[in-house]
């Protein structure tokens, strides 16, 4: 991990982008972290990063976890059964498990 000021990053942006391919670059202002540069290697990695920081998705997950704790979820098998009914002709092989899914 490398730490650099906003001024340093601004002056040598391309170099810090390249540096981010080796590891996280923390950008500071007045000695305090304000941003991070993180290389993205492919579309899947970018999608995971965006979703991990999505307030909407985090809200949905929080609500889902609460519903599961309160016993309002459905079983893993029931979830996939419902999905298969909605999409006829789809591959019927689904993971087995007893997890609750909302």
CSV table of N, CA and C in Angstrom, one decimal:
chain,number,residue,atom,x,y,z
A,1,UNK,N,0.9,-1.2,0.0
A,1,UNK,CA,0.0,0.0,0.0
A,1,UNK,C,0.9,1.2,0.0
A,2,UNK,N,0.5,2.2,-0.8
A,2,UNK,CA,1.3,3.4,-0.9
A,2,UNK,C,0.4,4.6,-0.5
A,3,UNK,N,0.9,5.6,0.1
A,3,UNK,CA,0.2,6.8,0.5
A,3,UNK,C,0.8,8.0,-0.2
A,4,UNK,N,-0.1,8.8,-0.7
A,4,UNK,CA,0.4,10.0,-1.4
A,4,UNK,C,-0.6,11.1,-1.2
A,5,UNK,N,-0.1,12.4,-1.2
A,5,UNK,CA,-1.0,13.5,-1.1
A,5,UNK,C,-1.7,13.8,-2.4
A,6,UNK,N,-2.8,14.6,-2.3
A,6,UNK,CA,-3.6,15.0,-3.5
A,6,UNK,C,-2.6,15.7,-4.5
A,7,UNK,N,-1.8,16.6,-4.0
A,7,UNK,CA,-0.8,17.3,-4.8
A,7,UNK,C,0.1,16.3,-5.6
A,8,UNK,N,0.6,15.3,-4.9
A,8,UNK,CA,1.5,14.4,-5.5
A,8,UNK,C,0.8,13.6,-6.6
A,9,UNK,N,-0.4,13.1,-6.3
A,9,UNK,CA,-1.2,12.4,-7.3
A,9,UNK,C,-1.6,13.2,-8.5
A,10,UNK,N,-2.0,14.5,-8.2
A,10,UNK,CA,-2.3,15.4,-9.3
A,10,UNK,C,-1.1,15.6,-10.2
A,11,UNK,N,0.1,15.8,-9.7
A,11,UNK,CA,1.3,16.0,-10.5
A,11,UNK,C,1.7,14.8,-11.3
A,12,UNK,N,1.4,13.6,-10.8
A,12,UNK,CA,1.9,12.4,-11.4
A,12,UNK,C,0.8,11.3,-11.5
A,13,UNK,N,-0.3,11.8,-12.0
A,13,UNK,CA,-1.5,10.9,-12.0
A,13,UNK,C,-1.3,9.5,-12.7
A,14,UNK,N,-0.7,9.6,-13.9
A,14,UNK,CA,-0.4,8.3,-14.6
A,14,UNK,C,0.5,7.4,-13.8
A,15,UNK,N,1.5,7.9,-13.2
A,15,UNK,CA,2.4,7.1,-12.4
A,15,UNK,C,1.6,6.4,-11.2
A,16,UNK,N,0.7,7.2,-10.6
A,16,UNK,CA,0.0,6.6,-9.5
A,16,UNK,C,-1.1,5.6,-9.9
A,17,UNK,N,-1.6,5.8,-11.1
A,17,UNK,CA,-2.5,4.8,-11.7
A,17,UNK,C,-1.8,3.5,-11.9
A,18,UNK,N,-0.6,3.6,-12.4
A,18,UNK,CA,0.3,2.4,-12.6
A,18,UNK,C,0.6,1.8,-11.3
A,19,UNK,N,0.9,2.6,-10.3
A,19,UNK,CA,1.3,2.1,-9.0
A,19,UNK,C,0.1,1.3,-8.4
A,20,UNK,N,-1.1,1.7,-8.7
A,20,UNK,CA,-2.3,1.1,-8.1
A,20,UNK,C,-2.5,-0.4,-8.7
A,21,UNK,N,-1.8,-0.7,-9.8
A,21,UNK,CA,-1.8,-2.0,-10.3
A,21,UNK,C,-1.1,-3.0,-9.4
A,22,UNK,N,-0.2,-2.5,-8.6
A,22,UNK,CA,0.6,-3.3,-7.7
A,22,UNK,C,0.0,-3.3,-6.3
A,23,UNK,N,-0.9,-2.4,-6.0
A,23,UNK,CA,-1.5,-2.4,-4.7
A,23,UNK,C,-2.3,-1.1,-4.5
A,24,UNK,N,-3.0,-1.0,-3.4
A,24,UNK,CA,-3.8,0.2,-3.1
A,24,UNK,C,-3.0,1.4,-2.9
A,25,UNK,N,-3.5,2.5,-3.4
A,25,UNK,CA,-2.9,3.8,-3.2
A,25,UNK,C,-3.9,4.7,-2.5
A,26,UNK,N,-3.5,5.1,-1.3
A,26,UNK,CA,-4.3,6.0,-0.4
A,26,UNK,C,-3.9,7.4,-0.7
A,27,UNK,N,-4.9,8.2,-1.0
A,27,UNK,CA,-4.7,9.6,-1.3
A,27,UNK,C,-5.1,10.5,-0.1
A,28,UNK,N,-4.2,11.4,0.3
A,28,UNK,CA,-4.5,12.1,1.5
A,28,UNK,C,-4.5,13.6,1.2
A,29,UNK,N,-5.3,14.3,2.1
A,29,UNK,CA,-5.3,15.8,2.0
A,29,UNK,C,-5.1,16.2,3.5
A,30,UNK,N,-4.1,17.1,3.7
A,30,UNK,CA,-3.7,17.5,5.0
A,30,UNK,C,-3.5,16.3,5.9
A,31,UNK,N,-2.9,15.3,5.4
A,31,UNK,CA,-2.5,14.1,6.2
A,31,UNK,C,-3.6,13.1,6.5
A,32,UNK,N,-4.8,13.4,6.0
A,32,UNK,CA,-6.0,12.6,6.2
A,32,UNK,C,-6.4,11.9,4.9
A,33,UNK,N,-6.7,10.6,5.0
A,33,UNK,CA,-7.2,9.9,3.8
A,33,UNK,C,-8.5,10.4,3.2
A,34,UNK,N,-8.5,10.7,1.9
A,34,UNK,CA,-9.7,11.2,1.3
A,34,UNK,C,-10.2,10.3,0.1
A,35,UNK,N,-9.3,9.5,-0.4
A,35,UNK,CA,-9.6,8.6,-1.5
A,35,UNK,C,-8.7,7.5,-1.6
A,36,UNK,N,-9.0,6.5,-2.5
A,36,UNK,CA,-8.2,5.4,-2.7
A,36,UNK,C,-8.2,5.1,-4.2
A,37,UNK,N,-7.0,4.7,-4.7
A,37,UNK,CA,-6.9,4.3,-6.1
A,37,UNK,C,-6.7,2.8,-6.1
A,38,UNK,N,-7.5,2.1,-6.8
A,38,UNK,CA,-7.5,0.6,-6.8
A,38,UNK,C,-7.7,0.2,-8.3
A,39,UNK,N,-6.7,-0.6,-8.8
A,39,UNK,CA,-6.8,-1.1,-10.1
A,39,UNK,C,-7.9,-2.1,-10.3
A,40,UNK,N,-8.5,-2.0,-11.4
A,40,UNK,CA,-9.6,-3.0,-11.7
A,40,UNK,C,-9.1,-3.8,-12.9
A,41,UNK,N,-9.1,-5.1,-12.7
A,41,UNK,CA,-8.5,-6.0,-13.7
A,41,UNK,C,-9.5,-6.5,-14.8
A,42,UNK,N,-10.8,-6.5,-14.5
A,42,UNK,CA,-11.7,-7.0,-15.5
A,42,UNK,C,-13.1,-6.5,-15.1
A,43,UNK,N,-14.1,-6.8,-16.0
A,43,UNK,CA,-15.5,-6.3,-15.8
A,43,UNK,C,-16.1,-6.8,-14.6
A,44,UNK,N,-15.9,-8.1,-14.3
A,44,UNK,CA,-16.5,-8.7,-13.1
A,44,UNK,C,-16.0,-8.1,-11.8
A,45,UNK,N,-14.7,-7.8,-11.8
A,45,UNK,CA,-14.1,-7.1,-10.6
A,45,UNK,C,-14.7,-5.8,-10.4
A,46,UNK,N,-14.9,-5.0,-11.5
A,46,UNK,CA,-15.5,-3.7,-11.5
A,46,UNK,C,-16.9,-3.8,-11.0
A,47,UNK,N,-17.7,-4.8,-11.5
A,47,UNK,CA,-19.1,-4.9,-11.1
A,47,UNK,C,-19.2,-5.2,-9.6
A,48,UNK,N,-18.3,-6.1,-9.1
A,48,UNK,CA,-18.3,-6.4,-7.6
A,48,UNK,C,-18.0,-5.2,-6.8
A,49,UNK,N,-17.0,-4.4,-7.3
A,49,UNK,CA,-16.6,-3.2,-6.5
A,49,UNK,C,-17.8,-2.2,-6.5
A,50,UNK,N,-18.5,-2.0,-7.6
A,50,UNK,CA,-19.6,-1.1,-7.7
A,50,UNK,C,-20.7,-1.6,-6.8
A,51,UNK,N,-21.1,-2.8,-6.9
A,51,UNK,CA,-22.2,-3.4,-6.1
A,51,UNK,C,-21.8,-3.3,-4.6
A,52,UNK,N,-20.6,-3.6,-4.2
A,52,UNK,CA,-20.2,-3.6,-2.8
A,52,UNK,C,-20.4,-2.2,-2.2
A,53,UNK,N,-20.4,-1.2,-3.0
A,53,UNK,CA,-20.5,0.2,-2.5
A,53,UNK,C,-21.8,0.8,-2.9
A,54,UNK,N,-22.8,0.0,-3.3
A,54,UNK,CA,-24.1,0.5,-3.7
A,54,UNK,C,-25.0,0.7,-2.5
A,55,UNK,N,-25.4,1.9,-2.1
A,55,UNK,CA,-26.3,2.1,-1.0
A,55,UNK,C,-27.6,1.3,-1.2
A,56,UNK,N,-28.1,1.3,-2.4
A,56,UNK,CA,-29.4,0.6,-2.6
A,56,UNK,C,-29.2,-0.9,-2.4
A,57,UNK,N,-28.2,-1.5,-2.9
A,57,UNK,CA,-28.0,-3.0,-2.6
A,57,UNK,C,-27.7,-3.3,-1.2
A,58,UNK,N,-27.0,-2.4,-0.5
A,58,UNK,CA,-26.7,-2.6,0.9
A,58,UNK,C,-28.0,-2.5,1.7
A,59,UNK,N,-28.9,-1.6,1.3
A,59,UNK,CA,-30.2,-1.5,2.0
A,59,UNK,C,-31.1,-2.8,1.8
A,60,UNK,N,-31.0,-3.3,0.5
A,60,UNK,CA,-31.8,-4.5,0.2
A,60,UNK,C,-31.2,-5.7,1.1
A,61,UNK,N,-29.9,-5.8,1.1
A,61,UNK,CA,-29.3,-6.9,1.9
A,61,UNK,C,-29.6,-6.8,3.4
A,62,UNK,N,-29.6,-5.6,3.9
A,62,UNK,CA,-29.9,-5.3,5.3
A,62,UNK,C,-31.3,-5.8,5.6
A,63,UNK,N,-32.3,-5.4,4.8
A,63,UNK,CA,-33.7,-5.8,4.9
A,63,UNK,C,-33.8,-7.3,4.8
A,64,UNK,N,-33.2,-7.9,3.9
A,64,UNK,CA,-33.2,-9.3,3.7
A,64,UNK,C,-32.7,-10.1,4.9
A,65,UNK,N,-31.6,-9.6,5.4
A,65,UNK,CA,-31.0,-10.3,6.6
A,65,UNK,C,-32.0,-10.2,7.8
A,66,UNK,N,-32.6,-9.0,8.0
A,66,UNK,CA,-33.6,-8.9,9.0
A,66,UNK,C,-34.8,-9.8,8.9
A,67,UNK,N,-35.3,-9.9,7.6
A,67,UNK,CA,-36.4,-10.8,7.4
A,67,UNK,C,-36.0,-12.3,7.7
A,68,UNK,N,-34.8,-12.6,7.3
A,68,UNK,CA,-34.4,-14.0,7.6
A,68,UNK,C,-34.3,-14.2,9.1
A,69,UNK,N,-33.7,-13.3,9.8
A,69,UNK,CA,-33.7,-13.4,11.3
A,69,UNK,C,-35.1,-13.6,11.9
A,70,UNK,N,-36.1,-12.9,11.3
A,70,UNK,CA,-37.4,-13.0,11.8
A,70,UNK,C,-38.2,-14.1,11.3
A,71,UNK,N,-37.5,-15.0,10.5
A,71,UNK,CA,-38.2,-16.2,10.0
A,71,UNK,C,-39.1,-16.0,8.8
A,72,UNK,N,-38.9,-14.9,8.1
A,72,UNK,CA,-39.7,-14.5,7.0
A,72,UNK,C,-39.2,-14.9,5.6
A,73,UNK,N,-38.0,-15.5,5.6
A,73,UNK,CA,-37.4,-15.9,4.4
A,73,UNK,C,-37.9,-17.2,3.9
A,74,UNK,N,-37.5,-17.6,2.7
A,74,UNK,CA,-37.9,-18.9,2.1
A,74,UNK,C,-36.7,-19.7,2.0
A,75,UNK,N,-36.9,-21.1,1.9
A,75,UNK,CA,-35.7,-22.0,1.8
A,75,UNK,C,-35.0,-21.8,0.5
A,76,UNK,N,-33.8,-22.2,0.4
A,76,UNK,CA,-33.0,-22.2,-0.8
A,76,UNK,C,-33.7,-23.0,-1.9
A,77,UNK,N,-34.1,-24.2,-1.6
A,77,UNK,CA,-34.8,-25.0,-2.6
A,77,UNK,C,-36.1,-24.3,-3.1
A,78,UNK,N,-36.9,-23.7,-2.2
A,78,UNK,CA,-38.1,-23.1,-2.6
A,78,UNK,C,-37.8,-21.9,-3.5
A,79,UNK,N,-36.8,-21.1,-3.2
A,79,UNK,CA,-36.4,-20.0,-4.0
A,79,UNK,C,-36.1,-20.4,-5.5
A,80,UNK,N,-35.3,-21.5,-5.6
A,80,UNK,CA,-34.9,-21.9,-6.9
A,80,UNK,C,-36.1,-22.6,-7.6
A,81,UNK,N,-37.0,-23.2,-6.9
A,81,UNK,CA,-38.2,-23.8,-7.5
A,81,UNK,C,-39.0,-22.7,-8.1
A,82,UNK,N,-39.2,-21.6,-7.4
A,82,UNK,CA,-40.0,-20.5,-7.9
A,82,UNK,C,-39.3,-19.8,-9.1
A,83,UNK,N,-38.0,-19.7,-9.1
A,83,UNK,CA,-37.3,-19.2,-10.2
A,83,UNK,C,-37.4,-20.1,-11.4
A,84,UNK,N,-37.4,-21.4,-11.3
A,84,UNK,CA,-37.6,-22.3,-12.4
A,84,UNK,C,-39.0,-22.2,-13.0
A,85,UNK,N,-40.0,-22.0,-12.1
A,85,UNK,CA,-41.3,-21.9,-12.6
A,85,UNK,C,-41.5,-20.6,-13.4
A,86,UNK,N,-40.8,-19.5,-13.0
A,86,UNK,CA,-40.9,-18.3,-13.8
A,86,UNK,C,-40.2,-18.3,-15.1
A,87,UNK,N,-39.1,-19.2,-15.2
A,87,UNK,CA,-38.4,-19.2,-16.4
A,87,UNK,C,-38.3,-20.7,-17.0
A,88,UNK,N,-39.4,-21.1,-17.6
A,88,UNK,CA,-39.5,-22.5,-18.1
A,88,UNK,C,-38.3,-22.7,-19.1
A,89,UNK,N,-37.9,-24.0,-19.1
A,89,UNK,CA,-36.8,-24.3,-20.0
A,89,UNK,C,-35.4,-24.0,-19.5
A,90,UNK,N,-35.3,-23.4,-18.4
A,90,UNK,CA,-34.0,-23.1,-17.8
A,90,UNK,C,-33.4,-24.3,-17.3
A,91,UNK,N,-32.1,-24.4,-17.1
A,91,UNK,CA,-31.4,-25.5,-16.5
A,91,UNK,C,-31.9,-25.7,-15.1
A,92,UNK,N,-32.3,-26.9,-14.8
A,92,UNK,CA,-32.9,-27.2,-13.5
A,92,UNK,C,-31.9,-27.6,-12.4
A,93,UNK,N,-30.6,-27.7,-12.8
A,93,UNK,CA,-29.6,-28.0,-11.8
A,93,UNK,C,-29.3,-26.8,-11.0
A,94,UNK,N,-29.7,-26.9,-9.7
A,94,UNK,CA,-29.4,-25.8,-8.8
A,94,UNK,C,-28.7,-26.3,-7.6
A,95,UNK,N,-28.0,-25.4,-6.9
A,95,UNK,CA,-27.3,-25.8,-5.7
A,95,UNK,C,-28.2,-26.3,-4.6
A,96,UNK,N,-27.9,-27.3,-3.9
A,96,UNK,CA,-28.7,-27.8,-2.8
A,96,UNK,C,-28.3,-27.1,-1.5
A,97,UNK,N,-29.2,-26.9,-0.6
A,97,UNK,CA,-28.8,-26.2,0.6
A,97,UNK,C,-30.1,-25.9,1.4
A,98,UNK,N,-29.8,-25.5,2.7
A,98,UNK,CA,-31.0,-25.2,3.6
A,98,UNK,C,-30.9,-23.7,4.0
A,99,UNK,N,-30.2,-22.9,3.2
A,99,UNK,CA,-30.1,-21.5,3.5
A,99,UNK,C,-31.4,-20.8,3.3
A,100,UNK,N,-31.7,-19.8,4.0
A,100,UNK,CA,-32.9,-19.0,3.8
A,100,UNK,C,-32.6,-17.9,2.8
A,101,UNK,N,-33.5,-17.7,1.9
A,101,UNK,CA,-33.3,-16.7,0.9
A,101,UNK,C,-34.5,-15.8,0.8
A,102,UNK,N,-34.3,-14.6,0.7
A,102,UNK,CA,-35.5,-13.6,0.7
A,102,UNK,C,-35.7,-13.2,-0.7
